[in-house]
mmCIF file of C-alpha atoms in Angstrom:
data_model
loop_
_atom_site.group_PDB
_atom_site.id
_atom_site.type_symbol
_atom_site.label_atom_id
_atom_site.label_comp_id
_atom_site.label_asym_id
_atom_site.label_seq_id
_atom_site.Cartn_x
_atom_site.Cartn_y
_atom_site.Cartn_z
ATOM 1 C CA UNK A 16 -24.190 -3.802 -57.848
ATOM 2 C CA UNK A 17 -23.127 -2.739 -54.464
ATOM 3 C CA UNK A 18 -19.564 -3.634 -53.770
ATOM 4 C CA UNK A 19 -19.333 -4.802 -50.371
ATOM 5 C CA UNK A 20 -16.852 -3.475 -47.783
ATOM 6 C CA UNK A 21 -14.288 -5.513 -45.172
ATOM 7 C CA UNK A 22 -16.318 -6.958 -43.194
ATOM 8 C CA UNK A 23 -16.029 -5.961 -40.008
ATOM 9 C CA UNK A 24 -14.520 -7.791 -36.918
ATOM 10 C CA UNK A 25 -16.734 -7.499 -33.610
ATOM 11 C CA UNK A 26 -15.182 -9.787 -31.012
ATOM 12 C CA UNK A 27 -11.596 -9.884 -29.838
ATOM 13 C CA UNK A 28 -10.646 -12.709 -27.930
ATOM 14 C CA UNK A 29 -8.529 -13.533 -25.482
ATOM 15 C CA UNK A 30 -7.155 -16.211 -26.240
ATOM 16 C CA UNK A 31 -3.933 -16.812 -28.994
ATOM 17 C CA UNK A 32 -4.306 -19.898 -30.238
ATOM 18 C CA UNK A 33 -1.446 -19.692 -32.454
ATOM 19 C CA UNK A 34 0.757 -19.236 -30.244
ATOM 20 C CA UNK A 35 -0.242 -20.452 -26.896
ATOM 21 C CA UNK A 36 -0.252 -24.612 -25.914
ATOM 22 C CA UNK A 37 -3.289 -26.752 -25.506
ATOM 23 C CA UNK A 38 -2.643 -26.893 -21.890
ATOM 24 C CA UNK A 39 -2.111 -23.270 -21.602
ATOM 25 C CA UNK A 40 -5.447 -22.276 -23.151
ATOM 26 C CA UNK A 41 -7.235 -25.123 -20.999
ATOM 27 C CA UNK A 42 -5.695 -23.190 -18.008
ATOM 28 C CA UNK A 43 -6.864 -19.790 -19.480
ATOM 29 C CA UNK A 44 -10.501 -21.086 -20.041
ATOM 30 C CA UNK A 45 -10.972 -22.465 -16.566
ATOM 31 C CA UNK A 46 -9.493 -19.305 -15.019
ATOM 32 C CA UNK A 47 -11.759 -17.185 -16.727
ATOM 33 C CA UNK A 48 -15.130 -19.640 -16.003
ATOM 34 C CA UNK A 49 -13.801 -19.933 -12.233
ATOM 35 C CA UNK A 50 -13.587 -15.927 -12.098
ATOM 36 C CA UNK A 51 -16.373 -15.045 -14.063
ATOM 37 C CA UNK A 52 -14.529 -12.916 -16.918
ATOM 38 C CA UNK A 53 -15.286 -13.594 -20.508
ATOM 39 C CA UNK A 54 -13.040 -14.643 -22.413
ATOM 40 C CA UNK A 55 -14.032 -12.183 -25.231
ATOM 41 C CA UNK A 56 -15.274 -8.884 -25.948
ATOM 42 C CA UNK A 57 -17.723 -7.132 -27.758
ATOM 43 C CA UNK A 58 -16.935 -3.810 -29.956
ATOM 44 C CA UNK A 59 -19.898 -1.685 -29.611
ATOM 45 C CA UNK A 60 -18.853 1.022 -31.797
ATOM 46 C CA UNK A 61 -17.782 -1.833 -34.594
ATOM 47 C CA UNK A 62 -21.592 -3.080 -33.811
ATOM 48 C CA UNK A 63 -23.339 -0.141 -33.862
ATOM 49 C CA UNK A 64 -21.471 0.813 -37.285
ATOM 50 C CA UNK A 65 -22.405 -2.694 -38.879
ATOM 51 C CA UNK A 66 -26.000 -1.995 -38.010
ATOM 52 C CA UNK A 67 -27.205 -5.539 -38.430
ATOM 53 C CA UNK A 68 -31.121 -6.053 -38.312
ATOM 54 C CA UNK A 69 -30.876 -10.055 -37.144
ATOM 55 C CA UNK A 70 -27.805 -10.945 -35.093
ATOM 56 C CA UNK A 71 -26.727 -14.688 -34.420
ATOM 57 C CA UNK A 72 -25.518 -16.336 -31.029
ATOM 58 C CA UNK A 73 -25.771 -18.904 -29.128
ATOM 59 C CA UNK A 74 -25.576 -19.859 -25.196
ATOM 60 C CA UNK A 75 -24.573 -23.567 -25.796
ATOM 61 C CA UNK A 76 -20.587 -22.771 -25.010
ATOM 62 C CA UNK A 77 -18.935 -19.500 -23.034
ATOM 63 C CA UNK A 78 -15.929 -20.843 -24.575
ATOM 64 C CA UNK A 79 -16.724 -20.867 -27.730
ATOM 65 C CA UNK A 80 -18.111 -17.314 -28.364
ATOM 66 C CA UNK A 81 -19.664 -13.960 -26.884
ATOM 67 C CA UNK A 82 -22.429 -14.707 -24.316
ATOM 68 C CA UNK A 83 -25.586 -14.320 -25.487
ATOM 69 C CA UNK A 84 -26.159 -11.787 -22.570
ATOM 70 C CA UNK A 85 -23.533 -9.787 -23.612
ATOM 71 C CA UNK A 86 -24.645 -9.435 -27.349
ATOM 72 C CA UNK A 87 -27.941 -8.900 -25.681
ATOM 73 C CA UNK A 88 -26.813 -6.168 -23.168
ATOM 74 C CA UNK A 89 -25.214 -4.521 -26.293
ATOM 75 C CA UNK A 90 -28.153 -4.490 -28.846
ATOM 76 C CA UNK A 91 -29.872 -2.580 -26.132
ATOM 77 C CA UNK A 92 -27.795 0.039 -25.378
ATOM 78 C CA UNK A 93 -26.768 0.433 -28.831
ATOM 79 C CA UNK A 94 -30.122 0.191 -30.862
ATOM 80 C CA UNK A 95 -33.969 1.265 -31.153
ATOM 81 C CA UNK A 96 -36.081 -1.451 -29.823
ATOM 82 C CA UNK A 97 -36.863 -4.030 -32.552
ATOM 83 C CA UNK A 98 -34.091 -2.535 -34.789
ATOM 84 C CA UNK A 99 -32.210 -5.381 -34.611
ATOM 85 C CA UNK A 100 -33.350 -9.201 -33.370
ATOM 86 C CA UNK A 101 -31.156 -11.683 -31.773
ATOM 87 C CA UNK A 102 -31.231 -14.817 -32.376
ATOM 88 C CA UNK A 103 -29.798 -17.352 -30.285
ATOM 89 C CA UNK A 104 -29.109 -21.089 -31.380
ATOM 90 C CA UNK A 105 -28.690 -23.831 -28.990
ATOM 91 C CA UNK A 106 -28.792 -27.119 -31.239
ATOM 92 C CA UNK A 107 -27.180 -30.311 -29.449
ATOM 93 C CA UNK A 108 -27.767 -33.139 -31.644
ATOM 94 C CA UNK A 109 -27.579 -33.323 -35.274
ATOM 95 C CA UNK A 110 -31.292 -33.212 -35.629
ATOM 96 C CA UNK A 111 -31.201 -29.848 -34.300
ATOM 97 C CA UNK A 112 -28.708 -28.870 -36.066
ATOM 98 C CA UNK A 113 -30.320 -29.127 -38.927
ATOM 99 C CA UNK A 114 -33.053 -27.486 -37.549
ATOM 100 C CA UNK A 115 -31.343 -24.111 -37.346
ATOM 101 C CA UNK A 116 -31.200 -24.102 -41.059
ATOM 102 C CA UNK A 117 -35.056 -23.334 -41.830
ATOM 103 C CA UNK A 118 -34.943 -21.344 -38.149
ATOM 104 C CA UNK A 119 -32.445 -19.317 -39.712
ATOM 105 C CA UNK A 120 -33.739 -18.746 -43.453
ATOM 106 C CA UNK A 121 -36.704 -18.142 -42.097
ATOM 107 C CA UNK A 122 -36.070 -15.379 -39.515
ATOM 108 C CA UNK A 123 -33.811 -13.675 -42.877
ATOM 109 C CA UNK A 124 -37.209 -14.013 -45.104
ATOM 110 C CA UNK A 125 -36.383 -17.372 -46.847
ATOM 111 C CA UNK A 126 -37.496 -20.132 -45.408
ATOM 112 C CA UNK A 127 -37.715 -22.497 -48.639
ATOM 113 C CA UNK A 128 -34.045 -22.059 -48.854
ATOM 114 C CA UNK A 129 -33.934 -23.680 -45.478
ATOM 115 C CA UNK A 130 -35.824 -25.980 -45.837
ATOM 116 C CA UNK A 131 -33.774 -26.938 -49.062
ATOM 117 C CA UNK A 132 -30.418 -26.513 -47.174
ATOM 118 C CA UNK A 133 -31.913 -28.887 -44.435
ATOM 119 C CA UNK A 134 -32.818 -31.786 -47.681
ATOM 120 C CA UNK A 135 -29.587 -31.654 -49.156
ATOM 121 C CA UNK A 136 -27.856 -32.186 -45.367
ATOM 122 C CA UNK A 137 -29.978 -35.830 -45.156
ATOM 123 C CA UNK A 138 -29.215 -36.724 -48.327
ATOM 124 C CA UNK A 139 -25.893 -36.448 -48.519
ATOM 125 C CA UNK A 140 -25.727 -38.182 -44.935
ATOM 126 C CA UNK A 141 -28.220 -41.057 -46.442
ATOM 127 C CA UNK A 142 -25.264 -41.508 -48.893
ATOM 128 C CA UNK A 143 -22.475 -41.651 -46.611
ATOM 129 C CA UNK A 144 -24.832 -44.428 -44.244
ATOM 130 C CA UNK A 145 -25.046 -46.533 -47.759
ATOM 131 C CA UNK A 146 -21.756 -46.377 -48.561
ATOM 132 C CA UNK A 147 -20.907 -47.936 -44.927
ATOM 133 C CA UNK A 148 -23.604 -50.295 -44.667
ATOM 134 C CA UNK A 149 -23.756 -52.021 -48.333
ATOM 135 C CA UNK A 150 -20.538 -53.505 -48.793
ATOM 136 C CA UNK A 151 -20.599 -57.169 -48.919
ATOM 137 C CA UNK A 152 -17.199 -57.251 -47.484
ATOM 138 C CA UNK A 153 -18.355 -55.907 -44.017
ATOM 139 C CA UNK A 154 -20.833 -58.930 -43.410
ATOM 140 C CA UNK A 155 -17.738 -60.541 -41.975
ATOM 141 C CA UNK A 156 -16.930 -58.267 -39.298
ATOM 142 C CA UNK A 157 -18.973 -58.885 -35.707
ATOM 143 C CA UNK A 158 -18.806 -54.699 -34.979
ATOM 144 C CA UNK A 159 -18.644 -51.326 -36.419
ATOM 145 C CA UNK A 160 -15.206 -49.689 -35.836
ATOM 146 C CA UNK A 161 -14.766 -47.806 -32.581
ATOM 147 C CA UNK A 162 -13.771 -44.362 -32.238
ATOM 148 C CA UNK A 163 -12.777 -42.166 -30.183
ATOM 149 C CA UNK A 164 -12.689 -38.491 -31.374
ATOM 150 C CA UNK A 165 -10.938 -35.977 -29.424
ATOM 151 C CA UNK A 166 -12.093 -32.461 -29.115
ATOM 152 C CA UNK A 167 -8.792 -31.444 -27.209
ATOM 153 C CA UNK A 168 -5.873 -33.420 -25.822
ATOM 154 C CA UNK A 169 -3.842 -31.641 -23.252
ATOM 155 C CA UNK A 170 -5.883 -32.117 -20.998
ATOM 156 C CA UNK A 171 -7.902 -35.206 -23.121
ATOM 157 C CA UNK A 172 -11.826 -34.172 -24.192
ATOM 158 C CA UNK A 173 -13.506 -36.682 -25.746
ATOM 159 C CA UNK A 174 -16.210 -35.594 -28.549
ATOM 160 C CA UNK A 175 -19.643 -34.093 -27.597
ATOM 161 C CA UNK A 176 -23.077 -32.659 -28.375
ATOM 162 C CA UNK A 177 -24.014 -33.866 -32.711
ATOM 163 C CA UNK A 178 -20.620 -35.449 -32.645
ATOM 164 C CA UNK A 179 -21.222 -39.040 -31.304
ATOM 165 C CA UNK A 180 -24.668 -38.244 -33.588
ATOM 166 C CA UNK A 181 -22.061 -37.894 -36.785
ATOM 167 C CA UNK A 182 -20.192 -41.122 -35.431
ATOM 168 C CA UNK A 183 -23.522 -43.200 -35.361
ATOM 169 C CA UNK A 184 -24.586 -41.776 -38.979
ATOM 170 C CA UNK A 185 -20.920 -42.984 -40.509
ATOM 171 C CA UNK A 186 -21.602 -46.250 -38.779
ATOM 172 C CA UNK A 187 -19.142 -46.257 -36.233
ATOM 173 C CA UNK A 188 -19.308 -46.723 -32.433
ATOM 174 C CA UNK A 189 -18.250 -44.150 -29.626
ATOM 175 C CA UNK A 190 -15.837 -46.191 -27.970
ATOM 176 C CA UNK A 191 -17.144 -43.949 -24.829
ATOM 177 C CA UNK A 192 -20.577 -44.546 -25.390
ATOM 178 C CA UNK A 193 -20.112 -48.784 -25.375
ATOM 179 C CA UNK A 194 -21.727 -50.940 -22.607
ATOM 180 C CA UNK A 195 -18.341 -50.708 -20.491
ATOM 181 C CA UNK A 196 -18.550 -46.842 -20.480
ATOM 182 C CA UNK A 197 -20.454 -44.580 -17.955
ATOM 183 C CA UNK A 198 -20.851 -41.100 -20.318
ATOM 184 C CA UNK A 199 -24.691 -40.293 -19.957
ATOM 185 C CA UNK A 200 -24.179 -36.696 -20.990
ATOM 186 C CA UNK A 201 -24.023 -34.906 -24.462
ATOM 187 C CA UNK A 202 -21.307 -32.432 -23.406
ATOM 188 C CA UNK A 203 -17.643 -32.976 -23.746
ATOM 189 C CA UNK A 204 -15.976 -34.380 -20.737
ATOM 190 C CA UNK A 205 -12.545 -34.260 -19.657
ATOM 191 C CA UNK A 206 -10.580 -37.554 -19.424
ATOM 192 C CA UNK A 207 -7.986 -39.008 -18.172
ATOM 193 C CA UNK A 208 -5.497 -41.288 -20.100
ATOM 194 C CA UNK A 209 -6.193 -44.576 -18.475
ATOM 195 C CA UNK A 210 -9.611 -44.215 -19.266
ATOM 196 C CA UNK A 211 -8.459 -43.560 -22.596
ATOM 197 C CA UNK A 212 -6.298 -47.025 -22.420
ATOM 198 C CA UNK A 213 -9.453 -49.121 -20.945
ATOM 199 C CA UNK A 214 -11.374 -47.756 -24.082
ATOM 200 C CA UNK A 215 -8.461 -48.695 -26.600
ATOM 201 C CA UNK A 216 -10.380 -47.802 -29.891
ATOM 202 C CA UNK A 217 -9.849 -49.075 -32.966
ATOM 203 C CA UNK A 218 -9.503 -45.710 -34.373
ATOM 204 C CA UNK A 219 -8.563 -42.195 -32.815
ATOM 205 C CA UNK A 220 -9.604 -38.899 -34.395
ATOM 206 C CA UNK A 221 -7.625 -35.671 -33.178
ATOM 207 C CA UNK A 222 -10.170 -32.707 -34.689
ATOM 208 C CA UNK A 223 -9.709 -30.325 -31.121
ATOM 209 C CA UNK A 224 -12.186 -27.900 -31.267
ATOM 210 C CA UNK A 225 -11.297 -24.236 -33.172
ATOM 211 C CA UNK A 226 -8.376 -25.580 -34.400
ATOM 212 C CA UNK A 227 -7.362 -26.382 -38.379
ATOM 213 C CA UNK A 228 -5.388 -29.429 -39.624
ATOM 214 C CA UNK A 229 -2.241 -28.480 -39.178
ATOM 215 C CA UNK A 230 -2.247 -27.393 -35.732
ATOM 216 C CA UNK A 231 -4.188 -30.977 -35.151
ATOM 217 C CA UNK A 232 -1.143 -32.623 -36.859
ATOM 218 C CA UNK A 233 1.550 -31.141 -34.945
ATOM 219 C CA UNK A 234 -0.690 -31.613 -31.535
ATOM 220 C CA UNK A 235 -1.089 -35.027 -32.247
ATOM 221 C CA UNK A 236 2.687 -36.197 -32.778
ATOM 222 C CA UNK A 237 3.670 -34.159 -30.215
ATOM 223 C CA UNK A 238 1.458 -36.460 -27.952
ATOM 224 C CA UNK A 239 2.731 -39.470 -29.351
ATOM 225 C CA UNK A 240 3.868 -40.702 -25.669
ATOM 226 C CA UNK A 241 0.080 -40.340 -24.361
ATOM 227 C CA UNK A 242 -0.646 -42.437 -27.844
ATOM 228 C CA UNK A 243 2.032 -45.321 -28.041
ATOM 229 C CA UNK A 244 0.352 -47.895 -25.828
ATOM 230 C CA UNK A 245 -2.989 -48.209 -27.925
ATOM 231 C CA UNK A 246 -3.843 -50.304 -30.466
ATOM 232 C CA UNK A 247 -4.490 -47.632 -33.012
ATOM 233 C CA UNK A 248 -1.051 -45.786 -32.662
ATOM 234 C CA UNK A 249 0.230 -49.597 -33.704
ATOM 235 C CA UNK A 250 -1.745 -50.268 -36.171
ATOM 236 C CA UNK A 251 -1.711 -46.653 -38.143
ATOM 237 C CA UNK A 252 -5.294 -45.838 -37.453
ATOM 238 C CA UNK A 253 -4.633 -42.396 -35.744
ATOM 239 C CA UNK A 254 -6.147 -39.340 -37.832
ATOM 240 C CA UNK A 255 -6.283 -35.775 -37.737
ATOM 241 C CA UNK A 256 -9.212 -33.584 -38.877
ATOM 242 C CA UNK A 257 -10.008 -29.645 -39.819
ATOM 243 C CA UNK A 258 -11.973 -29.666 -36.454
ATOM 244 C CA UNK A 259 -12.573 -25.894 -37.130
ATOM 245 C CA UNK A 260 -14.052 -26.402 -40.093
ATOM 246 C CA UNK A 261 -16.142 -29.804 -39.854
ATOM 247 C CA UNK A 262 -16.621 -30.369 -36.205
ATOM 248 C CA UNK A 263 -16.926 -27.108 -34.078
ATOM 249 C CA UNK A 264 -19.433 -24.866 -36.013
ATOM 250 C CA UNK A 265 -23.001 -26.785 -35.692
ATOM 251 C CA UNK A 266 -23.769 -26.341 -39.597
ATOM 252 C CA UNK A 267 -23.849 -27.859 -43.356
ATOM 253 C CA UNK A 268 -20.347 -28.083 -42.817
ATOM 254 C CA UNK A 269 -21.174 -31.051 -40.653
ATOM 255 C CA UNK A 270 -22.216 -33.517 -43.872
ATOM 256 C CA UNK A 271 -18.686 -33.138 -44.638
ATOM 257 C CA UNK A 272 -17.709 -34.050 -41.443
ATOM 258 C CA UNK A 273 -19.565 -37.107 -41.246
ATOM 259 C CA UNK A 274 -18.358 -38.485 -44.358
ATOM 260 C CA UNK A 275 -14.410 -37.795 -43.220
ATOM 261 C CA UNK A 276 -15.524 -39.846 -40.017
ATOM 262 C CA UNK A 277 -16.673 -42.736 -42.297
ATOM 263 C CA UNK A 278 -13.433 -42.307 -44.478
ATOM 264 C CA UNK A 279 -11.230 -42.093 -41.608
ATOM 265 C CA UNK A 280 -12.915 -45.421 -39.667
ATOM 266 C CA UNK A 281 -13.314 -47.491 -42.582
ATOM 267 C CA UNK A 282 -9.850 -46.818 -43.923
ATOM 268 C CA UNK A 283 -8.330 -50.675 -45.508
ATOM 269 C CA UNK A 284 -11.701 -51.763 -46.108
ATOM 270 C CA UNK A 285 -11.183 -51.156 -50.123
ATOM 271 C CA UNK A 286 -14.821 -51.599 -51.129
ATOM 272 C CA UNK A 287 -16.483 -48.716 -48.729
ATOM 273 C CA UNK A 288 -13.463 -46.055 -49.631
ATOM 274 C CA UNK A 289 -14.181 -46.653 -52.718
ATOM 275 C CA UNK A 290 -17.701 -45.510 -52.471
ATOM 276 C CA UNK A 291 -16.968 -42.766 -49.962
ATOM 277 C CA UNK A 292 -14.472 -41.138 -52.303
ATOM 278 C CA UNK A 293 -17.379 -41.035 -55.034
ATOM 279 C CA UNK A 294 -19.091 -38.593 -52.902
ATOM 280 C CA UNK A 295 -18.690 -35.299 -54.050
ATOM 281 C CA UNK A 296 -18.071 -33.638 -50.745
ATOM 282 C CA UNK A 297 -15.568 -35.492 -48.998
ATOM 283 C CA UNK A 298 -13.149 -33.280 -47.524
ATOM 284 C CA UNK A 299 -9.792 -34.539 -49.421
ATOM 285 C CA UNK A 300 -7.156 -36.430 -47.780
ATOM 286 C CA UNK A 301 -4.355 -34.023 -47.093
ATOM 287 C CA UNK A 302 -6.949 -30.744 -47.265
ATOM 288 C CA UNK A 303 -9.733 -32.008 -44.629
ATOM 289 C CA UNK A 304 -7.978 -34.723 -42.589
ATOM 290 C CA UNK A 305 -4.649 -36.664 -43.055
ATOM 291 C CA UNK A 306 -3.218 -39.827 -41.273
ATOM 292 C CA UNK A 307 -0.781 -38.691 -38.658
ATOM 293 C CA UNK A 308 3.127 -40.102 -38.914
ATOM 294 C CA UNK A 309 4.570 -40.456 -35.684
ATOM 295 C CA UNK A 310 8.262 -39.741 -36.131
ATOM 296 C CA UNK A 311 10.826 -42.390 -34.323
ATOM 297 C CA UNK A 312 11.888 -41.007 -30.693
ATOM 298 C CA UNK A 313 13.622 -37.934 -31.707
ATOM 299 C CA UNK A 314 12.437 -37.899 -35.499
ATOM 300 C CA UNK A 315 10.147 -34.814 -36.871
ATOM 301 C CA UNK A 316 8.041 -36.103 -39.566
ATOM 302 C CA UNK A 317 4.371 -34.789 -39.455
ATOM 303 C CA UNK A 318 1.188 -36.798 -41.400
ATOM 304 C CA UNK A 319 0.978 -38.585 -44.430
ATOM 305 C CA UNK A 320 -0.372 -36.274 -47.054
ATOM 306 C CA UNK A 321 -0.894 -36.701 -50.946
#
């Protein structure tokens, strides 16, 4: 058997996310879409030495990764025509999403396997849409829990593209997507924090886009000001998420996702936790998400974790 080598690293980005501020890469990102620069670039002798036969992109976000132009540009200067195909992936909702499974397996000469990939995905979200919606102890209850899940905070985004799609599947409400709200658009907005007061959700979910727990934890107490006057900061119902790992990349990680939505907006009601945590995949409390601890003014203490 071959033994495989480093794998290579392509892109270099501009951007330090462990040590630069929420509101310093927000200024960095709108700088660079204002002036046109990316924010990353592409190695083309890394590239060239990978020699990849199917490369895979996407225009959906500048922010999030190399422009599919760019990757394009390269694979022409740096390869034989149809050497290498590029494939770019634009899914918004979780439908397509799961779409790009068999588009990908089959483009790599295995389409059964995504077709299989894509099967497993709906069942597993079947489960987590029983789990919410057969408890006889929810028949009392006039509406699905609210959320609102934030995909940064300084400045506030609320959640977009197959994320208010994962909210309706784990039988919650997008407390921006309610009769009172104007959002018409897929895509992320940016709020403001009275908006943010008028929706007063019964839960909040800080999962900020390319960022793991623990960096969600500490961004979330450190905006416990911005949090104090809603209901969920009083009632404990303010959560952080891996939104790197279960929010941000549009793939099977997703399931996961879902279910630590359900877990997260369901939390007290003993009878649906109790079926959520016998699904095999649900991220575990401490590991995926946590329940954030806001210290007393001038106190340091973190989450909850087990």
């Amino acid at each position: 058997t071959k033994k495989l080598s480093k794998p290579l690293t392509l892109t270099v980005s501009q951007i330090d996310p462990h040590v630069q501020s929420q509101a310093e890469i927000d200024a960095a990102v709108k700088s660079s879409v204002h002036n046109g620069i990316s924010l990353y670039n592409l190695n083309d002798t890394s590239l060239a030495d990978a020699r990849p036969t199917i490369i895979l992109t996407q225009s959906l976000c500048d922010v999030c990764a190399v422009a599919t132009s760019d990757v394009t540009n390269e694979v022409a200067c740096n390869f034989r025509p149809g050497q290498c195909r590029v494939l770019s992936l634009e899914p918004e909702s979780l439908e397509e999403v799961a779409e790009t499974f068999i588009t990908v397996a089959e483009a790599c000469g295995a389409k059964e396997r995504g077709i299989e990939l894509s099967r497993k995905f709906w069942q597993g979200i079947d489960r987590i849409s029983h789990a919410t919606t057969s408890s006889s102890s929810l028949s009392k209850f006039k509406k699905r829990p609210t959320v609102l899940f934030f995909e940064w905070l300084d400045p506030p985004f609320d959640a977009g593209h197959w994320i208010p799609d994962m909210l309706e599947r784990s039988n919650c409400a997008s407390s921006l997507l309610l009769p009172h709200s104007s959002k018409n658009t897929r895509k992320s907005i940016q709020l403001d924090w009275e908006r943010v007061y008028e929706c007063d959700p019964d839960v909040i979910i800080v999962g900020c886009c390319g960022f793991d727990l623990t960096r969600n934890e500490e961004d979330a107490v450190a905006a416990r000001e911005k949090f104090a006057p809603l209901r969920a900061f009083r009632n404990g119902k303010i959560f952080a998420a891996d939104g790197n790992l279960y929010f941000a990349r549009p793939g099977p990680g997703l399931r996961e996702g879902v279910a630590l939505l359900a877990r997260c907006a369901y939390d007290g009601e003993e009878e649906v936790v109790e079926k959520l945590e016998e699904l095999d995949f649900l991220p575990r409390e401490g590991e995926g998400w946590s329940r954030v601890v806001f210290p007393e003014e001038g106190g340091g203490a973190k989450s909850a974790r087990r």
